[in-house]
DNA sequence: CTTGGGACCTGTGAGC
DNA sequence: TGCTCACAGGTCCCAA
């Protein structure tokens, strides 16, 4: 279920049990996920201290001692589970097991295996093919929401030019803005009152001025919601990756529009093979 | 260069 | 109960 807020929630869950710890064991229970694990994956990680865990777009970056960086992506169905006590038997699709020096087990489970884990280094990270073309971050703890919205607005003004695809599709392009996925694109367009079918290069400046802060706000709210529900789920075998969040339109086909009521039920259409949820009355710009 | 479609996987729920 | 189909939060690759 991972878009940017989910990945950030996972990062915040993993940080307290992994940062500052040394990896005592790394067990691969199969040889590949979406990509093969790199040669020497386990050996490269074992015995190294995890200095920090950061995030770029939907990628988790585990910064280890000696400049080693593990890049992890959760794909569609990847999850981490944390066990601070003796862990139960492995479950189906538990593909990777990390054990820290202080006795915590972290398991990566991924039924569809669209996720992956790769290795890079601090020096090569900046020009890593997966990372170098990513657009700006819509969430950054060091910047205010207003400043982030300003940056996104500039980015959108520049990037929407000459784009004939629907705005929905363009916002899913990780090189335009990093981290948006199907849910939050729908939600942001709804909040900004923009039709998902509008050609990107015909979005008016005023609409961009609404869209940029809508994106920032939606994502930050989702992270807040994830954070609180993460606490609720902090069981001995806390699961990371799911949280409850109320969506305005996503998955609400046929339900009353939250803005204009039952007169205009939420519609579902398909764009580039993926579902889009929107209100035809509220989203006309 | 942009764009659209298929590919990669497994699981789940609806309908018959 | 069991089958089939549509669909699922992502991204890469290739043809046009």
Short mmCIF file of C-alpha atoms (C1' of nucleotides) in Angstrom, two decimals:
data_model
loop_
_atom_site.label_atom_id
_atom_site.label_comp_id
_atom_site.label_asym_id
_atom_site.label_seq_id
_atom_site.Cartn_x
_atom_site.Cartn_y
_atom_site.Cartn_z
CA UNK A 1 0.00 0.00 0.00
CA UNK A 2 2.86 2.36 -0.25
CA UNK A 3 2.76 5.89 -1.47
CA UNK A 4 4.92 8.53 0.09
CA UNK A 5 3.00 8.79 3.41
CA UNK A 6 3.04 5.03 3.91
CA UNK A 7 6.73 4.80 3.17
CA UNK A 8 7.42 7.65 5.57
CA UNK A 9 5.31 5.87 8.19
CA UNK A 10 7.33 2.71 7.68
CA UNK A 11 10.54 4.71 7.98
CA UNK A 12 9.42 6.19 11.27
CA UNK A 13 8.51 2.74 12.54
CA UNK A 14 11.81 1.17 11.58
CA UNK A 15 14.07 3.98 12.75
CA UNK A 16 13.72 3.42 16.52
CA UNK A 17 14.52 -0.29 16.31
CA UNK A 18 17.20 -0.16 13.61
CA UNK A 19 19.11 3.10 13.84
CA UNK A 20 22.26 2.70 15.87
CA UNK A 21 21.97 -1.10 15.83
CA UNK A 22 24.24 -3.52 14.06
CA UNK A 23 22.87 -6.13 11.69
CA UNK A 24 23.78 -9.48 13.21
CA UNK A 25 22.17 -11.56 10.48
CA UNK A 26 20.48 -11.03 7.14
CA UNK A 27 18.62 -14.00 5.72
CA UNK A 28 17.31 -14.17 2.17
CA UNK A 29 14.57 -16.75 1.77
CA UNK A 30 14.58 -16.49 -2.02
CA UNK A 31 17.04 -15.17 -4.57
CA UNK A 32 15.01 -12.32 -6.01
CA UNK A 33 12.12 -9.98 -5.55
CA UNK A 34 11.41 -7.76 -8.51
CA UNK A 35 15.15 -7.84 -9.20
CA UNK A 36 17.69 -10.42 -8.10
CA UNK A 37 19.37 -9.54 -4.83
CA UNK A 38 22.87 -8.29 -5.61
CA UNK A 39 25.74 -10.72 -5.16
CA UNK A 40 27.01 -10.59 -1.62
CA UNK A 41 23.94 -8.71 -0.39
CA UNK A 42 23.83 -10.37 3.01
CA UNK A 43 27.57 -10.27 3.59
CA UNK A 44 27.72 -6.59 2.67
CA UNK A 45 25.16 -5.75 5.36
CA UNK A 46 26.04 -8.19 8.11
CA UNK A 47 28.15 -6.73 10.90
CA UNK A 48 27.48 -3.14 9.87
CA UNK A 49 25.84 -0.55 12.01
CA UNK A 50 22.78 1.21 10.60
CA UNK A 51 23.55 4.88 11.03
CA UNK A 52 20.22 6.23 9.80
CA UNK A 53 17.17 5.49 7.69
CA UNK A 54 15.96 8.15 5.30
CA UNK A 55 13.46 8.34 2.49
CA UNK A 56 13.51 9.70 -1.04
CA UNK A 57 10.16 9.58 -2.85
CA UNK A 58 8.92 6.02 -2.19
CA UNK A 59 12.39 4.64 -1.59
CA UNK A 60 13.75 3.78 1.84
CA UNK A 61 17.46 4.43 2.22
CA UNK A 62 19.32 2.54 4.93
CA UNK A 63 22.63 4.27 5.56
CA UNK A 64 25.15 1.83 6.97
CA UNK A 65 28.60 2.11 8.39
CA UNK A 66 31.32 2.55 5.78
CA UNK A 67 29.19 4.40 3.21
CA UNK A 68 27.07 1.38 2.28
CA UNK A 69 23.47 2.24 1.40
CA UNK A 70 20.63 -0.23 0.99
CA UNK A 71 17.84 1.04 -1.24
CA UNK A 72 14.50 -0.61 -0.57
CA UNK A 73 11.20 -0.20 -2.39
CA UNK A 74 7.96 -1.75 -1.14
CA UNK A 75 6.35 -2.13 -4.55
CA UNK A 76 2.61 -2.68 -4.19
CA UNK A 77 2.47 -5.12 -1.32
CA UNK A 78 5.72 -4.89 0.65
CA UNK A 79 5.58 -4.68 4.44
CA UNK A 80 7.98 -4.75 7.33
CA UNK A 81 7.09 -6.41 10.59
CA UNK A 82 9.01 -5.87 13.80
CA UNK A 83 9.43 -8.51 16.49
CA UNK A 84 11.09 -7.44 19.71
CA UNK A 85 10.37 -10.76 21.42
CA UNK A 86 11.05 -14.22 20.05
CA UNK A 87 9.39 -14.15 16.63
CA UNK A 88 6.70 -16.62 15.58
CA UNK A 89 7.20 -19.00 12.68
CA UNK A 90 7.80 -17.40 9.32
CA UNK A 91 4.80 -16.70 7.18
CA UNK A 92 4.25 -17.14 3.51
CA UNK A 93 6.00 -14.38 1.54
CA UNK A 94 8.42 -13.50 4.32
CA UNK A 95 11.33 -13.02 1.93
CA UNK A 96 13.98 -11.20 3.94
CA UNK A 97 14.81 -11.38 7.64
CA UNK A 98 17.01 -8.87 9.44
CA UNK A 99 18.26 -9.51 12.95
CA UNK A 100 19.86 -6.75 14.98
CA UNK A 101 22.53 -7.17 17.61
CA UNK A 102 20.05 -6.35 20.36
CA UNK A 103 17.67 -9.14 19.47
CA UNK A 104 15.07 -7.50 17.26
CA UNK A 105 13.83 -9.31 14.17
CA UNK A 106 12.54 -7.34 11.19
CA UNK A 107 10.84 -9.29 8.43
CA UNK A 108 10.07 -8.10 4.94
CA UNK A 109 6.92 -9.68 3.52
CA UNK A 110 5.82 -9.04 -0.06
CA UNK A 111 3.25 -11.30 -1.78
CA UNK A 112 3.47 -9.70 -5.21
CA UNK A 113 7.22 -9.17 -5.09
CA UNK A 114 7.15 -5.84 -6.90
CA UNK A 115 9.42 -4.52 -4.18
CA UNK A 116 13.20 -4.79 -4.21
CA UNK A 117 16.37 -4.21 -2.23
CA UNK A 118 19.60 -3.04 -3.82
CA UNK A 119 22.96 -1.76 -2.68
CA UNK A 120 24.74 1.46 -3.46
CA UNK A 121 27.15 3.78 -1.72
CA UNK A 122 26.95 7.26 -0.32
CA UNK A 123 29.04 8.55 -3.22
CA UNK A 124 27.11 6.83 -5.98
CA UNK A 125 23.67 7.45 -4.54
CA UNK A 126 23.23 10.89 -6.08
CA UNK A 127 23.65 9.55 -9.61
CA UNK A 128 21.92 6.24 -9.04
CA UNK A 129 19.61 5.60 -12.00
CA UNK A 130 16.62 4.97 -9.74
CA UNK A 131 17.07 8.21 -7.85
CA UNK A 132 18.68 10.79 -10.07
CA UNK A 133 15.67 11.66 -12.20
CA UNK A 134 13.16 11.96 -9.38
CA UNK A 135 11.27 15.23 -9.07
CA UNK A 136 11.22 17.38 -5.94
CA UNK A 137 10.08 16.05 -2.58
CA UNK A 138 6.64 17.26 -1.56
CA UNK A 139 7.41 16.49 2.09
CA UNK A 140 10.52 17.73 3.83
CA UNK A 141 10.77 18.11 7.57
CA UNK A 142 13.14 21.03 7.18
CA UNK A 143 10.78 23.15 5.11
CA UNK A 144 7.45 24.77 5.92
CA UNK A 145 4.32 23.73 4.09
CA UNK A 146 4.17 27.15 2.49
CA UNK A 147 7.72 26.90 1.20
CA UNK A 148 7.12 23.39 -0.14
CA UNK A 149 3.97 24.55 -1.89
CA UNK A 150 5.91 27.40 -3.49
CA UNK A 151 8.49 24.95 -4.80
CA UNK A 152 5.86 22.58 -6.16
CA UNK A 153 4.02 25.43 -7.81
CA UNK A 154 7.16 26.46 -9.68
CA UNK A 155 7.84 22.88 -10.60
CA UNK A 156 4.34 22.35 -11.95
CA UNK A 157 4.38 25.56 -13.94
CA UNK A 158 7.55 24.33 -15.61
CA UNK A 159 6.62 20.70 -16.05
CA UNK A 160 3.04 20.90 -17.25
CA UNK A 161 4.00 22.85 -20.36
CA UNK A 162 3.80 20.75 -23.47
CA UNK A 163 2.25 17.85 -21.61
CA UNK A 164 -0.80 16.71 -23.48
CA UNK A 165 -1.64 13.86 -21.13
CA UNK A 166 -4.34 14.21 -18.50
CA UNK A 167 -3.12 15.91 -15.32
CA UNK A 168 -3.85 12.73 -13.35
CA UNK A 169 -1.35 10.79 -15.42
CA UNK A 170 1.29 13.50 -15.29
CA UNK A 171 1.13 13.73 -11.50
CA UNK A 172 1.87 10.01 -11.29
CA UNK A 173 5.14 10.64 -13.15
CA UNK A 174 7.78 10.48 -10.44
CA UNK A 175 10.08 12.80 -12.40
CA UNK A 176 7.53 15.62 -12.16
CA UNK A 177 6.95 15.38 -8.39
CA UNK A 178 8.31 12.48 -6.38
CA UNK A 179 6.17 10.28 -4.20
CA UNK A 180 2.61 10.74 -5.42
CA UNK A 181 0.63 7.60 -6.17
CA UNK A 182 -2.83 6.74 -7.34
CA UNK A 183 -4.62 7.56 -4.10
CA UNK A 184 -3.10 10.92 -3.27
CA UNK A 185 -3.25 12.16 -6.84
CA UNK A 186 -7.00 11.56 -6.78
CA UNK A 187 -7.30 13.20 -3.39
CA UNK A 188 -5.18 16.23 -4.31
CA UNK A 189 -7.09 16.86 -7.54
CA UNK A 190 -10.35 16.63 -5.64
CA UNK A 191 -9.19 19.10 -3.04
CA UNK A 192 -7.97 21.50 -5.72
CA UNK A 193 -11.18 21.15 -7.75
CA UNK A 194 -9.32 20.07 -10.88
CA UNK A 195 -10.64 17.51 -13.33
CA UNK A 196 -8.37 14.48 -13.59
CA UNK A 197 -9.06 14.45 -17.32
CA UNK A 198 -7.87 17.99 -17.96
CA UNK A 199 -4.89 18.11 -20.28
CA UNK A 200 -1.91 19.07 -18.17
CA UNK A 201 -0.80 21.96 -20.37
CA UNK A 202 -4.23 23.55 -20.17
CA UNK A 203 -4.35 23.80 -16.40
CA UNK A 204 -4.68 27.44 -15.46
CA UNK A 205 -2.23 29.20 -13.23
CA UNK A 206 -4.90 29.69 -10.57
CA UNK A 207 -5.54 25.96 -10.48
CA UNK A 208 -1.84 25.25 -10.07
CA UNK A 209 -1.86 27.65 -7.14
CA UNK A 210 -4.52 25.48 -5.51
CA UNK A 211 -2.97 22.16 -6.53
CA UNK A 212 0.48 22.73 -5.07
CA UNK A 213 -0.66 23.32 -1.47
CA UNK A 214 -3.31 20.60 -1.83
CA UNK A 215 -0.57 18.08 -2.55
CA UNK A 216 1.55 19.20 0.38
CA UNK A 217 -1.35 19.25 2.81
CA UNK A 218 -2.83 15.90 1.79
CA UNK A 219 0.48 14.14 2.19
CA UNK A 220 1.26 15.74 5.52
CA UNK A 221 -2.18 14.88 6.86
CA UNK A 222 -1.77 11.29 5.74
CA UNK A 223 1.60 11.06 7.47
CA UNK A 224 0.09 12.42 10.67
CA UNK A 225 -2.73 9.90 10.46
CA UNK A 226 -0.26 7.11 9.77
CA UNK A 227 1.82 8.12 12.70
CA UNK A 228 -1.05 7.97 15.13
CA UNK A 229 -2.36 4.68 13.87
CA UNK A 230 1.15 3.27 13.97
CA UNK A 231 1.13 3.89 17.72
CA UNK A 232 -2.17 2.03 17.99
CA UNK A 233 -0.63 -0.93 16.23
CA UNK A 234 2.46 -1.00 18.40
CA UNK A 235 1.87 -4.57 19.51
CA UNK A 236 4.72 -6.93 20.38
CA UNK A 237 4.65 -7.90 16.73
CA UNK A 238 3.89 -4.47 15.35
CA UNK A 239 3.11 -4.37 11.69
CA UNK A 240 4.23 -1.47 9.62
CA UNK A 241 2.72 -0.50 6.34
CA UNK A 242 -0.97 -0.19 7.00
CA UNK A 243 -2.87 2.64 8.53
CA UNK A 244 -6.41 3.88 8.52
CA UNK A 245 -7.03 7.04 6.62
CA UNK A 246 -10.29 8.52 5.50
CA UNK A 247 -10.26 9.38 1.85
CA UNK A 248 -12.62 11.90 0.29
CA UNK A 249 -12.99 10.18 -3.08
CA UNK A 250 -10.56 7.29 -3.44
CA UNK A 251 -12.45 4.00 -3.38
CA UNK A 252 -15.75 5.85 -2.89
CA UNK A 253 -17.46 5.16 -6.18
CA UNK A 254 -21.20 5.81 -5.91
CA UNK A 255 -20.97 7.50 -2.52
CA UNK A 256 -22.02 11.09 -1.95
CA UNK A 257 -19.43 13.70 -2.82
CA UNK A 258 -18.11 15.13 0.47
CA UNK A 259 -18.35 18.66 -0.93
CA UNK A 260 -21.57 18.76 -2.89
CA UNK A 261 -23.50 15.84 -1.40
CA UNK A 262 -25.55 12.94 -2.74
CA UNK A 263 -26.67 14.84 -5.83
CA UNK A 264 -23.26 14.07 -7.32
CA UNK A 265 -21.94 10.64 -6.41
CA UNK A 266 -18.22 9.98 -6.76
CA UNK A 267 -17.35 8.53 -10.16
CA UNK A 268 -14.75 5.99 -11.11
CA UNK A 269 -13.08 6.08 -14.51
CA UNK A 270 -9.99 4.37 -15.90
CA UNK A 271 -6.98 6.40 -17.04
CA UNK A 272 -3.87 4.67 -18.34
CA UNK A 273 -5.23 1.46 -16.95
CA UNK A 274 -5.68 2.75 -13.42
CA UNK A 275 -8.77 3.80 -11.49
CA UNK A 276 -9.46 7.48 -10.98
CA UNK A 277 -12.07 8.65 -8.49
CA UNK A 278 -13.50 12.15 -8.74
CA UNK A 279 -16.57 14.35 -8.53
CA UNK A 280 -17.68 15.59 -11.92
CA UNK A 281 -19.42 18.58 -10.35
CA UNK A 282 -16.63 19.83 -8.08
CA UNK A 283 -13.72 19.09 -10.39
CA UNK A 284 -14.17 21.13 -13.52
CA UNK A 285 -11.17 23.46 -13.61
"C1'" DC B 1 10.98 13.75 -26.68
"C1'" DT B 2 6.04 12.06 -25.16
"C1'" DT B 3 2.56 8.53 -24.86
"C1'" DG B 4 0.10 4.28 -24.30
"C1'" DG B 5 0.07 -0.45 -23.41
"C1'" DG B 6 1.89 -4.68 -21.68
"C1'" DA B 7 4.69 -6.99 -18.30
"C1'" DC B 8 5.98 -8.33 -13.78
"C1'" DC B 9 3.38 -11.21 -9.39
"C1'" DT B 10 -0.17 -12.98 -5.88
"C1'" DG B 11 -4.32 -12.35 -3.37
"C1'" DT B 12 -9.10 -11.10 -2.66
"C1'" DG B 13 -13.85 -10.42 -3.34
"C1'" DA B 14 -17.91 -10.48 -6.35
"C1'" DG B 15 -20.86 -13.07 -9.20
"C1'" DC B 16 -22.46 -17.32 -11.08
"C1'" DT C 1 -17.92 -25.19 -2.69
"C1'" DG C 2 -15.51 -23.96 -6.69
"C1'" DC C 3 -14.69 -21.50 -10.78
"C1'" DT C 4 -13.73 -17.11 -13.36
"C1'" DC C 5 -13.04 -12.40 -13.74
"C1'" DA C 6 -11.79 -7.79 -12.37
"C1'" DC C 7 -8.98 -5.33 -9.64
"C1'" DA C 8 -5.22 -3.92 -6.22
"C1'" DG C 9 -1.46 1.65 -3.06
"C1'" DG C 10 4.25 0.76 -8.50
"C1'" DT C 11 7.43 1.03 -12.06
"C1'" DC C 12 10.07 -0.52 -16.09
"C1'" DC C 13 10.40 -1.37 -20.95
"C1'" DC C 14 9.27 -1.02 -25.64
"C1'" DA C 15 6.85 0.34 -29.82
"C1'" DA C 16 4.75 4.11 -32.15
#
